[in-house]
């Protein structure tokens, strides 16, 4: 018997017994049917990252016996991708799936929910979120912005992007017109890069026409779809501005507070499933895309140590400026940095040594 | 209104209206109250790994409004730690939280659910479990063993363990009496190690008396509790036999199949939460424990490349033997190896380069 037919029969019973016998509002309170809208910051074509919201919604509906439903809308269907959090905060929709750092211009603290350049990798982000007090600290801030945030997806360390020419020295960065967003663009600007804000669909032609010299996007699987290898051969790594890029489900704070506690719990767990599942998707899809990109002419290049050092110093200048101006940013940044200092100490023993050994075996075709 | 008072009132109503008005079995079918017992393979003192089952149970109860309850029992309270899966399979309890590889003696395929020496790290395990078909493949096997398995925790790459003397060459392994379990012990036996099966509580005295020369356990946080640094100074890494060690919740297959679909979904998500949360616990707790162990005299030593190579070759001999004898093992092993070959290619670009840069900064006190 499904819920609808139960309610129908129960209503008949209640009618027969008098309205007091069956307290309909109590049923509603226990397991109400809820239909929410989620606006994603991403187009459907980015199936891994857009898909994390769909995975979350599917798991949430399944765990609540179809009672808590979230309809997932792509960027632009309700509001633009960079307005997703705002739409959840102002109640246009109940939820957004977005990258917190898109809103750093409103408050730099938003940056710290997604990626803190030269601080944590994705595994450390999860440690900090789930057991290091991170989600609680972020939500103290997010609540002031009228949303509640739950980690819901990660890209892992992103690539540094596509460059029309080789970048060998720090001097090669000066004057470079690079499509790179917000906070990271501010860091690169200190080294003479001219950061450009260009929507995903227009990057290819800007590179082709030479309007820009370089672009960052995500990693092999997503980058391949946009065909950047056809117009900019050099594929640099790592994307130090996103050692891990965490996505969040952001829920209108009043709507979150009104949810029955078990729906809050089911939503938290559905987000946790999607959080792991999205990184798993990238990890399964990126290797094949990487091989195809290289077969199609992409030339892999690591940023030089000098470039990384200069970018790191520039990042620290930006941190000093923001920390001086924004105590909320500073408190969360300090927590992340304190954890990262410890985490990289531990990570360099077994994890790093095991990985290094296995990567050598990969190069020697000696796995399995 | 809680569920109990609702049912009480509803029963009164049903009595008044006649038994047909309120179909009690339909309520039970939709959201029955279920009380299950889970037997853990671990003692409460291992709070991170034992705690993963508690986290799972808390999240499951919360997401089902207190209706699906799992009482978590420590190893020995119902059955011994190495009997946990068996107790779930035979219906003594409904669930176990355990390491699949404890049962490799029954069928070597069980090894592949926890750790496959010289194959994947923990992030790759999650990729393979969640998006590489791994959980489905494992469950095809687990179902033949009367359990359904869900990933529920990971330790990350474990340490190689504690050695009374330095191990500099492959020859130093010959004759070594080492406390190391099952499959990995079989591999080391090919190099002359005499593997010993000793329960956790007895390792310290065995090391102190010289009954054994070495022991592996987990990593800094767990190892510190047992005080191994007081009786064996050299702390080696990596634990190549456990590049990641995945735990599973294993559910009696009939009990799993009888669950309402939404309880299966809530359980799956609660396990996913605990899966991430347990690794996060280790990642937050291990750094401090590591620093304390070193302050208390532990001497960190990486296994030499020669030793790793010899162990790897010995592992491949064991794989060849098992693959020849066990087609189920071979099918799953081949899937893991195929994924790992691709995964280490991708991992060595942005992730590894970013991590390497950051680890150098950690050593130079230059994070933040």
XYZ file of C-alpha atoms in Angstrom:
736
model
C 0.000 0.000 0.000
C 1.469 3.317 -0.910
C 1.201 6.458 1.146
C -1.584 7.938 -0.980
C -3.908 4.997 -0.635
C -3.132 4.797 3.085
C -4.053 8.423 3.574
C -7.226 7.940 1.542
C -8.330 4.966 3.613
C -7.290 6.613 6.839
C -9.343 9.664 5.955
C -12.352 7.494 5.371
C -11.706 5.903 8.739
C -11.257 9.238 10.381
C -14.512 10.403 8.897
C -16.310 7.383 10.232
C -14.754 7.638 13.672
C -14.950 11.376 13.996
C -12.126 13.784 13.273
C -10.370 13.227 16.603
C -9.452 9.608 15.958
C -6.886 10.290 13.275
C -4.767 13.362 13.772
C -3.919 14.202 10.184
C -1.516 17.041 11.049
C 0.522 14.572 13.095
C 1.027 12.398 10.030
C 2.066 15.468 8.122
C 4.511 16.404 10.825
C 6.103 12.977 10.913
C 6.638 12.406 7.218
C 5.245 15.250 5.179
C 5.427 15.199 1.419
C 7.808 17.959 0.421
C 8.587 19.145 -3.075
C 11.511 21.485 -3.339
C 13.359 23.082 -6.209
C 17.122 23.128 -6.447
C 18.948 25.477 -8.751
C 22.354 24.236 -9.832
C 25.257 26.476 -10.728
C 26.109 24.087 -13.524
C 24.777 23.055 -16.914
C 23.602 19.508 -17.528
C 26.520 19.028 -19.903
C 28.862 18.965 -16.882
C 27.324 15.637 -15.944
C 29.696 14.848 -13.063
C 29.203 18.072 -11.154
C 25.580 18.665 -12.174
C 25.041 14.972 -11.536
C 26.026 15.313 -7.872
C 22.816 17.263 -7.223
C 20.807 14.639 -9.092
C 22.475 11.854 -7.080
C 21.689 13.697 -3.864
C 18.053 14.165 -4.895
C 17.656 10.521 -5.918
C 19.115 9.277 -2.649
C 17.013 11.689 -0.620
C 13.798 10.612 -2.326
C 14.717 6.947 -1.965
C 15.547 7.266 1.744
C 12.283 9.096 2.488
C 10.087 6.663 0.581
C 9.470 9.244 -2.117
C 8.232 11.889 0.290
C 11.052 14.450 0.164
C 11.497 15.348 -3.464
C 13.943 17.802 -4.941
C 13.598 18.839 -8.577
C 17.016 19.737 -9.922
C 17.190 22.658 -12.357
C 20.242 23.454 -14.435
C 21.933 26.838 -14.399
C 19.803 29.342 -16.281
C 16.506 27.504 -15.977
C 15.507 29.461 -12.870
C 18.471 31.761 -12.213
C 21.978 32.004 -13.622
C 24.719 29.753 -12.304
C 26.371 32.489 -10.276
C 23.058 33.387 -8.630
C 22.278 29.931 -7.246
C 23.153 30.608 -3.603
C 21.406 33.972 -3.760
C 18.226 32.327 -5.015
C 18.296 29.869 -2.096
C 19.049 32.643 0.387
C 16.187 34.872 -0.782
C 13.696 32.003 -1.024
C 13.292 31.977 -4.816
C 14.138 28.282 -4.486
C 14.631 26.127 -1.401
C 18.085 24.813 -2.372
C 21.124 25.435 -4.507
C 23.986 23.192 -5.579
C 26.915 25.474 -6.033
C 30.509 26.398 -5.365
C 30.670 28.622 -2.320
C 33.548 30.632 -3.798
C 31.364 32.058 -6.542
C 30.132 34.480 -3.855
C 33.524 35.617 -2.535
C 32.783 39.087 -3.891
C 29.949 39.389 -1.346
C 32.229 38.174 1.437
C 35.647 36.637 0.960
C 34.718 33.986 3.537
C 32.689 32.208 0.851
C 35.994 31.302 -0.815
C 36.938 29.008 2.075
C 34.001 26.674 1.512
C 35.270 25.588 -1.900
C 39.016 25.919 -2.206
C 41.717 27.736 -0.296
C 44.734 28.129 -2.593
C 47.863 26.420 -1.259
C 46.109 24.866 1.732
C 44.189 21.549 1.631
C 43.667 18.754 -0.880
C 40.249 17.110 -1.213
C 40.898 14.402 1.376
C 41.969 17.017 3.890
C 38.901 19.068 3.066
C 36.718 16.109 3.993
C 38.679 15.558 7.203
C 38.252 19.223 8.095
C 34.576 19.292 7.095
C 33.522 16.083 8.850
C 35.834 15.813 11.855
C 37.786 19.047 12.068
C 34.867 21.340 12.869
C 34.863 22.735 9.349
C 31.224 22.267 8.430
C 30.198 23.789 11.767
C 32.489 26.808 11.276
C 31.322 27.352 7.715
C 27.694 27.123 8.799
C 28.191 29.754 11.461
C 29.071 31.996 8.553
C 26.561 30.600 6.042
C 23.745 31.121 8.551
C 24.522 34.831 8.538
C 23.943 34.615 4.783
C 20.594 32.829 5.276
C 21.711 29.427 3.984
C 22.761 26.131 5.557
C 25.566 24.336 3.741
C 26.314 20.636 3.386
C 29.376 19.291 1.517
C 28.092 17.728 -1.685
C 30.796 16.849 -4.163
C 34.432 17.472 -4.906
C 36.470 17.632 -8.093
C 39.801 16.642 -6.529
C 42.867 18.665 -7.454
C 42.117 20.526 -10.640
C 44.428 21.055 -13.581
C 46.166 24.389 -14.031
C 44.613 24.878 -17.429
C 45.411 25.464 -21.069
C 48.090 27.841 -22.305
C 48.784 28.835 -25.906
C 52.503 29.179 -25.149
C 54.887 27.577 -22.685
C 55.150 29.308 -19.340
C 58.651 28.676 -18.113
C 59.362 31.563 -15.791
C 57.490 33.891 -13.489
C 58.156 36.627 -16.047
C 56.171 34.665 -18.643
C 53.069 35.271 -16.536
C 53.286 39.051 -16.870
C 50.733 40.392 -19.316
C 49.106 37.022 -19.819
C 45.384 37.284 -20.426
C 43.955 34.277 -18.607
C 40.383 33.245 -18.083
C 40.376 32.566 -14.347
C 37.786 33.474 -11.762
C 37.625 35.560 -8.648
C 39.976 34.980 -5.774
C 42.592 33.044 -7.761
C 42.508 35.757 -10.391
C 43.336 38.280 -7.680
C 46.363 36.224 -6.702
C 47.608 35.918 -10.280
C 47.056 39.622 -10.857
C 49.858 40.254 -8.361
C 52.177 38.539 -10.852
C 50.977 40.607 -13.798
C 48.350 38.229 -15.132
C 45.259 39.945 -16.481
C 42.406 37.743 -15.193
C 39.346 37.514 -17.446
C 35.808 36.515 -16.528
C 34.410 34.526 -19.447
C 31.485 32.082 -19.391
C 32.248 28.462 -20.223
C 30.618 28.507 -23.645
C 32.717 31.426 -24.863
C 36.173 30.352 -23.770
C 36.981 28.287 -26.848
C 36.419 31.118 -29.306
C 38.266 33.611 -27.080
C 41.285 31.284 -27.094
C 40.963 30.688 -30.814
C 40.812 34.394 -31.624
C 43.645 35.160 -29.227
C 41.467 37.372 -27.031
C 42.906 35.343 -24.167
C 46.185 33.429 -23.910
C 45.135 30.837 -21.364
C 42.215 29.404 -19.479
C 41.585 27.196 -16.516
C 38.518 25.011 -16.295
C 38.378 21.778 -14.227
C 40.229 18.683 -15.409
C 40.500 16.259 -18.324
C 36.919 14.971 -18.412
C 35.294 18.399 -18.364
C 37.994 20.169 -20.357
C 37.785 17.636 -23.171
C 34.148 18.515 -23.788
C 35.094 22.111 -24.520
C 37.888 21.121 -26.908
C 40.550 23.422 -25.476
C 43.338 21.150 -26.731
C 42.491 22.252 -30.271
C 43.295 25.906 -29.549
C 45.855 25.836 -26.703
C 48.287 22.970 -26.649
C 49.997 23.247 -23.263
C 48.100 21.626 -20.413
C 49.600 22.735 -17.099
C 49.288 21.306 -13.606
C 48.602 21.525 -10.738
C 45.721 23.943 -10.335
C 47.178 25.180 -7.068
C 44.139 27.418 -6.547
C 42.006 24.293 -6.253
C 43.933 21.507 -4.528
C 40.412 20.240 -4.008
C 37.237 22.030 -5.021
C 34.303 21.263 -2.749
C 30.713 21.779 -3.794
C 27.896 22.483 -1.362
C 24.195 21.989 -1.219
C 22.965 25.269 0.223
C 19.510 25.323 1.739
C 17.439 28.369 2.592
C 17.988 28.668 6.339
C 14.302 28.976 7.279
C 13.438 26.007 5.087
C 16.255 24.008 6.691
C 15.074 24.905 10.185
C 11.485 23.958 9.349
C 12.443 20.461 8.181
C 11.625 17.561 10.480
C 14.842 16.381 12.106
C 14.787 13.084 10.224
C 14.551 14.898 6.898
C 17.546 16.998 7.920
C 19.341 13.746 8.707
C 18.341 12.054 5.448
C 19.447 15.129 3.508
C 22.791 15.238 5.333
C 23.441 11.594 4.464
C 22.285 11.960 0.859
C 24.747 14.842 0.485
C 27.497 12.695 2.020
C 26.788 9.956 -0.517
C 26.890 12.453 -3.385
C 30.038 14.013 -1.956
C 31.968 10.760 -2.316
C 30.198 9.683 -5.470
C 31.059 12.845 -7.400
C 34.789 12.594 -6.706
C 34.559 8.912 -7.608
C 32.995 9.884 -10.957
C 35.834 12.228 -11.772
C 38.390 9.658 -10.670
C 36.869 7.043 -12.953
C 36.351 9.362 -15.949
C 39.445 11.578 -15.862
C 42.069 8.937 -16.732
C 40.495 8.003 -20.066
C 39.897 11.645 -20.985
C 43.496 12.458 -20.100
C 44.821 9.752 -22.403
C 42.573 10.916 -25.233
C 43.602 14.550 -24.801
C 47.275 13.623 -24.984
C 46.590 11.447 -28.038
C 44.896 14.500 -29.568
C 47.920 16.733 -29.086
C 47.761 18.095 -25.547
C 51.229 18.591 -24.077
C 51.430 18.074 -20.326
C 53.581 20.536 -18.401
C 54.081 20.999 -14.661
C 54.333 24.551 -13.425
C 57.940 25.166 -12.439
C 58.901 25.374 -8.777
C 59.701 29.068 -9.285
C 56.220 29.724 -10.604
C 54.598 27.771 -7.767
C 56.693 29.639 -5.220
C 55.823 33.026 -6.714
C 52.120 32.144 -6.838
C 52.270 30.903 -3.254
C 53.866 34.154 -2.095
C 51.263 36.145 -4.004
C 48.520 34.049 -2.365
C 49.966 34.791 1.052
C 49.897 38.511 0.274
C 46.210 38.243 -0.566
C 45.565 36.247 2.618
C 47.319 38.895 4.696
C 45.117 41.587 3.180
C 41.868 39.673 3.622
C 42.733 38.419 7.116
C 43.374 41.998 8.224
C 40.000 43.123 6.931
C 37.743 40.153 7.644
C 37.908 38.409 11.055
C 35.431 35.693 10.025
C 37.616 34.806 7.072
C 40.667 34.808 9.326
C 39.127 32.482 11.923
C 38.173 29.873 9.324
C 41.383 30.283 7.343
C 43.433 29.812 10.521
C 41.536 26.609 11.306
C 42.199 25.242 7.819
C 45.863 26.176 7.929
C 46.363 24.622 11.367
C 44.856 21.385 10.145
C 46.772 21.400 6.862
C 50.101 21.806 8.652
C 49.455 18.602 10.579
C 47.795 16.783 7.721
C 50.698 17.166 5.290
C 53.063 15.836 7.938
C 51.038 12.651 8.303
C 50.234 12.357 4.582
C 53.890 12.231 3.584
C 54.560 8.939 5.358
C 52.492 5.950 4.273
C 50.149 7.612 1.777
C 52.795 9.448 -0.168
C 55.343 6.658 -0.087
C 52.777 4.087 -1.181
C 51.481 6.357 -3.938
C 54.991 7.175 -5.130
C 55.926 3.505 -5.330
C 52.710 2.709 -7.202
C 53.136 5.600 -9.646
C 56.577 4.296 -10.534
C 54.996 0.893 -11.152
C 52.359 2.556 -13.334
C 55.101 4.079 -15.460
C 56.795 0.691 -15.690
C 53.526 -1.103 -16.576
C 54.003 -3.137 -13.434
C 50.645 -3.030 -11.671
C 48.897 -6.391 -11.456
C 3.802 13.658 18.491
C 6.065 10.686 18.427
C 5.392 7.457 16.623
C 4.327 5.582 19.743
C 1.661 8.051 20.740
C 0.460 8.220 17.150
C 0.054 4.469 16.989
C -1.715 4.469 20.338
C -4.193 7.097 19.236
C -4.620 5.519 15.852
C -5.399 2.196 17.482
C -8.088 3.839 19.560
C -9.466 5.343 16.373
C -9.362 2.043 14.576
C -11.224 0.437 17.443
C -13.904 3.055 17.277
C -14.285 2.908 13.508
C -13.966 -0.816 13.134
C -10.782 -2.672 12.245
C -10.998 -1.951 8.531
C -10.581 1.801 8.869
C -6.949 1.723 9.916
C -4.846 -0.874 8.162
C -2.135 -1.427 10.767
C -0.035 -3.768 8.612
C 0.199 -1.054 5.980
C 1.749 1.288 8.521
C 4.179 -1.438 9.452
C 5.098 -1.983 5.834
C 5.747 1.670 5.180
C 7.860 2.533 8.192
C 8.145 -0.430 10.506
C 10.046 -0.160 13.746
C 13.083 -2.379 13.379
C 15.605 -3.230 16.046
C 18.701 -4.961 14.796
C 21.914 -6.060 16.400
C 25.280 -5.386 14.849
C 28.379 -7.247 15.925
C 31.594 -5.344 15.349
C 34.938 -6.980 14.679
C 36.536 -4.343 16.868
C 36.762 -3.417 20.523
C 35.378 -0.137 21.783
C 38.914 1.000 22.531
C 39.522 1.342 18.780
C 37.137 4.286 18.814
C 37.712 5.372 15.205
C 36.985 2.027 13.594
C 34.446 0.825 16.167
C 32.992 4.313 16.034
C 32.205 3.992 12.326
C 29.484 1.458 13.162
C 28.138 3.768 15.860
C 28.127 6.702 13.443
C 26.303 4.606 10.880
C 23.709 3.509 13.461
C 23.171 7.062 14.722
C 22.688 8.407 11.212
C 20.355 5.553 10.280
C 18.179 6.083 13.339
C 18.117 9.831 12.767
C 17.167 9.505 9.093
C 14.343 7.058 9.878
C 12.880 9.123 12.713
C 14.091 6.599 15.257
C 12.384 3.666 13.589
C 15.345 1.681 12.249
C 17.598 1.066 15.206
C 20.857 -0.820 15.243
C 22.446 -1.736 18.569
C 26.184 -1.912 18.133
C 28.010 -4.646 20.056
C 31.776 -4.767 20.435
C 33.835 -7.793 19.455
C 33.331 -10.556 21.993
C 29.997 -9.367 23.341
C 28.059 -11.621 20.973
C 30.737 -13.353 18.897
C 34.461 -12.869 18.500
C 35.814 -10.224 16.170
C 36.805 -12.677 13.466
C 33.332 -14.261 13.518
C 31.377 -11.068 12.826
C 30.561 -11.757 9.167
C 29.746 -15.369 9.962
C 27.269 -14.283 12.635
C 25.504 -12.000 10.142
C 25.515 -14.691 7.467
C 23.993 -17.342 9.728
C 21.427 -14.987 11.243
C 22.850 -14.860 14.774
C 22.738 -11.092 14.264
C 21.330 -9.034 11.410
C 24.511 -7.058 10.723
C 28.264 -7.011 11.159
C 30.818 -4.223 10.870
C 33.990 -5.891 9.813
C 36.963 -6.175 7.495
C 36.087 -8.476 4.636
C 39.625 -9.835 4.502
C 39.283 -11.532 7.866
C 37.423 -14.252 5.953
C 39.953 -14.788 3.148
C 40.578 -18.287 4.530
C 37.011 -19.215 3.602
C 37.435 -17.737 0.131
C 40.353 -15.566 -0.968
C 37.842 -13.255 -2.682
C 37.013 -11.754 0.715
C 40.494 -10.171 0.688
C 39.530 -7.889 -2.200
C 36.823 -6.113 -0.216
C 39.306 -4.648 2.251
C 42.752 -4.265 0.757
C 44.534 -5.642 -2.274
C 48.278 -5.368 -1.656
C 50.049 -3.165 -4.213
C 46.865 -2.106 -5.976
C 44.637 0.792 -4.846
C 44.832 3.560 -2.258
C 41.725 4.562 -0.291
C 40.586 7.224 -2.742
C 40.819 4.737 -5.580
C 38.923 2.185 -3.517
C 36.064 4.650 -3.182
C 36.175 5.396 -6.910
C 36.064 1.686 -7.681
C 33.358 0.981 -5.071
C 31.037 3.850 -5.986
C 31.583 4.403 -9.706
C 33.772 1.578 -10.968
C 31.280 -1.233 -10.409
C 33.191 -2.449 -7.368
C 30.383 -2.614 -4.829
C 28.224 -4.462 -7.364
C 30.988 -6.973 -8.149
C 31.737 -7.558 -4.485
C 28.056 -8.060 -3.739
C 27.719 -10.673 -6.445
C 30.248 -12.578 -4.394
C 28.992 -11.558 -0.937
C 25.481 -12.700 -1.861
C 26.849 -16.203 -2.383
C 28.064 -15.912 1.214
C 24.612 -14.814 2.428
C 25.548 -11.203 3.193
C 25.103 -7.846 1.474
C 28.052 -5.480 1.846
C 28.192 -1.698 1.986
C 31.453 0.281 2.268
C 31.546 1.730 5.776
C 34.888 3.199 6.743
C 38.487 3.291 5.672
C 41.764 3.677 7.538
C 43.715 5.181 4.656
C 47.188 3.800 3.937
C 48.363 1.977 7.027
C 51.820 2.025 8.532
C 54.152 -0.910 7.948
C 54.485 -1.532 11.652
C 56.975 -1.776 14.472
C 60.305 -3.577 14.213
C 62.763 -4.257 17.018
C 65.693 -3.932 14.605
C 66.317 -2.027 11.409
C 65.308 -3.843 8.247
C 67.662 -2.642 5.564
C 67.727 -5.446 3.037
C 65.468 -8.180 1.759
C 67.718 -10.639 3.585
C 66.849 -8.951 6.886
C 63.299 -10.222 6.452
C 64.331 -13.879 6.468
C 63.510 -15.550 9.748
C 61.719 -12.513 11.113
C 58.822 -13.427 13.368
C 56.181 -10.824 12.569
C 52.655 -10.475 13.816
C 50.796 -9.987 10.542
C 47.529 -11.510 9.437
C 46.314 -13.713 6.653
C 46.902 -12.837 3.049
C 49.728 -10.360 3.677
C 51.398 -12.926 5.921
C 51.303 -15.370 3.019
C 53.095 -12.848 0.843
C 55.785 -12.149 3.441
C 56.252 -15.874 4.029
C 57.632 -16.077 0.497
C 60.479 -13.852 1.695
C 61.184 -15.966 4.752
C 59.097 -14.059 7.280
C 57.379 -16.251 9.815
C 53.918 -14.678 10.115
C 52.259 -14.900 13.525
C 48.579 -14.609 14.408
C 48.341 -12.785 17.725
C 45.348 -10.945 19.160
C 45.719 -7.194 19.704
C 45.910 -7.383 23.478
C 48.835 -9.804 23.458
C 51.122 -8.160 20.928
C 52.877 -5.867 23.373
C 54.062 -8.638 25.679
C 55.066 -10.831 22.734
C 57.261 -7.999 21.452
C 58.618 -7.294 24.925
C 59.549 -10.934 25.525
C 61.030 -11.270 22.049
C 58.525 -13.942 21.024
C 58.060 -11.807 17.930
C 60.417 -9.338 16.246
C 57.848 -7.115 14.612
C 54.173 -6.309 14.379
C 51.856 -4.395 12.144
C 48.699 -2.825 13.477
C 47.027 0.223 11.875
C 48.595 3.658 12.203
C 49.756 6.216 14.764
C 46.461 6.834 16.565
C 45.654 3.171 17.124
C 49.246 2.013 17.544
C 49.913 4.583 20.241
C 47.214 3.073 22.457
C 49.036 -0.247 22.485
C 52.388 1.363 23.331
C 54.451 -0.478 20.734
C 57.023 2.318 20.643
C 58.134 1.244 24.123
C 59.172 -2.222 22.927
C 60.033 -1.805 19.232
C 61.608 1.449 18.196
C 61.563 1.338 14.387
C 58.305 2.450 12.831
C 58.257 1.485 9.147
C 56.093 2.675 6.272
C 54.208 2.205 4.044
C 51.966 -0.743 4.904
C 51.946 -1.824 1.273
C 49.479 -4.601 2.126
C 46.924 -1.941 3.018
C 47.266 1.073 0.717
C 43.744 1.644 1.966
C 41.805 -0.662 4.267
C 38.066 -0.550 3.657
C 35.549 -1.664 6.233
C 32.115 -2.986 5.360
C 28.757 -3.193 6.981
C 27.624 -6.704 6.124
C 23.935 -7.468 6.398
C 22.318 -10.899 6.478
C 21.091 -11.263 2.897
C 17.531 -12.289 3.761
C 17.254 -9.439 6.229
C 18.565 -7.030 3.600
C 16.087 -8.286 1.029
C 13.205 -7.983 3.490
C 13.932 -4.323 4.240
C 11.605 -1.731 2.738
C 13.407 -0.048 -0.148
C 13.620 3.258 1.691
C 15.316 1.589 4.649
C 17.823 0.042 2.255
C 18.397 3.527 0.866
C 18.736 5.150 4.293
C 21.180 2.439 5.347
C 23.228 2.870 2.179
C 23.518 6.603 2.800
C 24.275 6.206 6.506
C 27.113 3.854 5.556
C 28.366 6.395 3.010
C 28.441 9.055 5.716
C 30.329 6.760 8.095
C 32.664 5.750 5.280
C 33.899 9.312 4.856
C 33.644 10.195 8.519
C 35.878 7.331 9.681
C 38.725 8.236 7.330
C 38.271 11.846 8.406
C 38.652 10.761 12.052
C 41.934 9.029 11.339
C 43.150 11.965 9.290
C 42.414 14.347 12.145
C 43.798 12.120 14.925
C 46.839 10.508 13.304
C 49.030 13.635 12.968
C 49.043 14.409 16.692
C 49.620 10.761 17.607
C 52.480 10.589 15.128
C 54.192 13.601 16.652
C 53.779 12.171 20.148
C 55.139 8.776 19.125
C 58.231 10.370 17.625
C 58.664 12.522 20.736
C 58.481 9.276 22.750
C 61.268 7.622 20.799
C 59.734 6.097 17.685
C 62.150 6.176 14.752
C 60.470 6.554 11.361
C 61.902 4.452 8.553
C 60.676 3.916 5.002
C 60.965 0.416 3.608
C 63.754 0.424 1.028
C 62.921 0.229 -2.659
C 64.520 -3.225 -2.753
C 62.252 -4.445 0.001
C 59.174 -2.957 -1.651
C 60.149 -4.528 -4.970
C 60.696 -7.938 -3.401
C 57.392 -7.757 -1.536
C 55.627 -6.670 -4.710
C 57.067 -9.610 -6.629
C 56.063 -11.966 -3.823
C 52.545 -10.490 -3.902
C 52.342 -11.102 -7.636
C 53.321 -14.738 -7.073
C 50.471 -15.116 -4.610
C 48.069 -13.413 -7.023
C 49.118 -15.789 -9.815
C 48.411 -18.770 -7.570
C 45.047 -17.512 -6.358
C 43.937 -16.284 -9.786
C 44.636 -19.723 -11.235
C 42.530 -21.403 -8.571
C 39.700 -18.929 -8.008
C 37.928 -17.351 -11.020
C 35.761 -15.102 -8.836
C 38.865 -13.671 -7.202
C 40.449 -13.222 -10.617
C 37.476 -11.349 -12.074
C 37.384 -8.845 -9.220
C 41.168 -8.559 -8.980
C 41.372 -7.856 -12.721
C 38.767 -5.107 -12.376
C 40.714 -3.482 -9.541
C 44.008 -3.721 -11.388
C 42.546 -2.274 -14.589
C 41.206 0.680 -12.650
C 44.407 1.172 -10.638
C 46.539 1.317 -13.799
C 44.476 4.245 -15.057
C 44.039 5.852 -11.675
C 47.759 6.148 -10.887
C 48.316 7.756 -14.274
C 45.805 10.490 -13.508
C 46.790 10.799 -9.826
C 50.387 11.648 -10.637
C 49.552 14.914 -12.366
C 47.708 17.508 -10.307
C 47.149 15.567 -7.085
C 50.686 14.349 -6.673
C 52.331 17.555 -7.802
C 50.142 19.650 -5.532
C 50.732 17.305 -2.589
C 54.471 17.222 -3.207
C 54.696 20.986 -3.301
C 52.640 21.277 -0.114
C 54.680 18.636 1.716
C 57.829 20.585 0.958
C 56.116 23.657 2.400
C 55.153 21.642 5.475
C 58.798 20.760 6.006
C 59.739 24.396 5.561
C 56.992 25.602 7.958
C 55.584 27.546 5.044
C 51.871 26.736 5.039
C 49.636 29.707 5.802
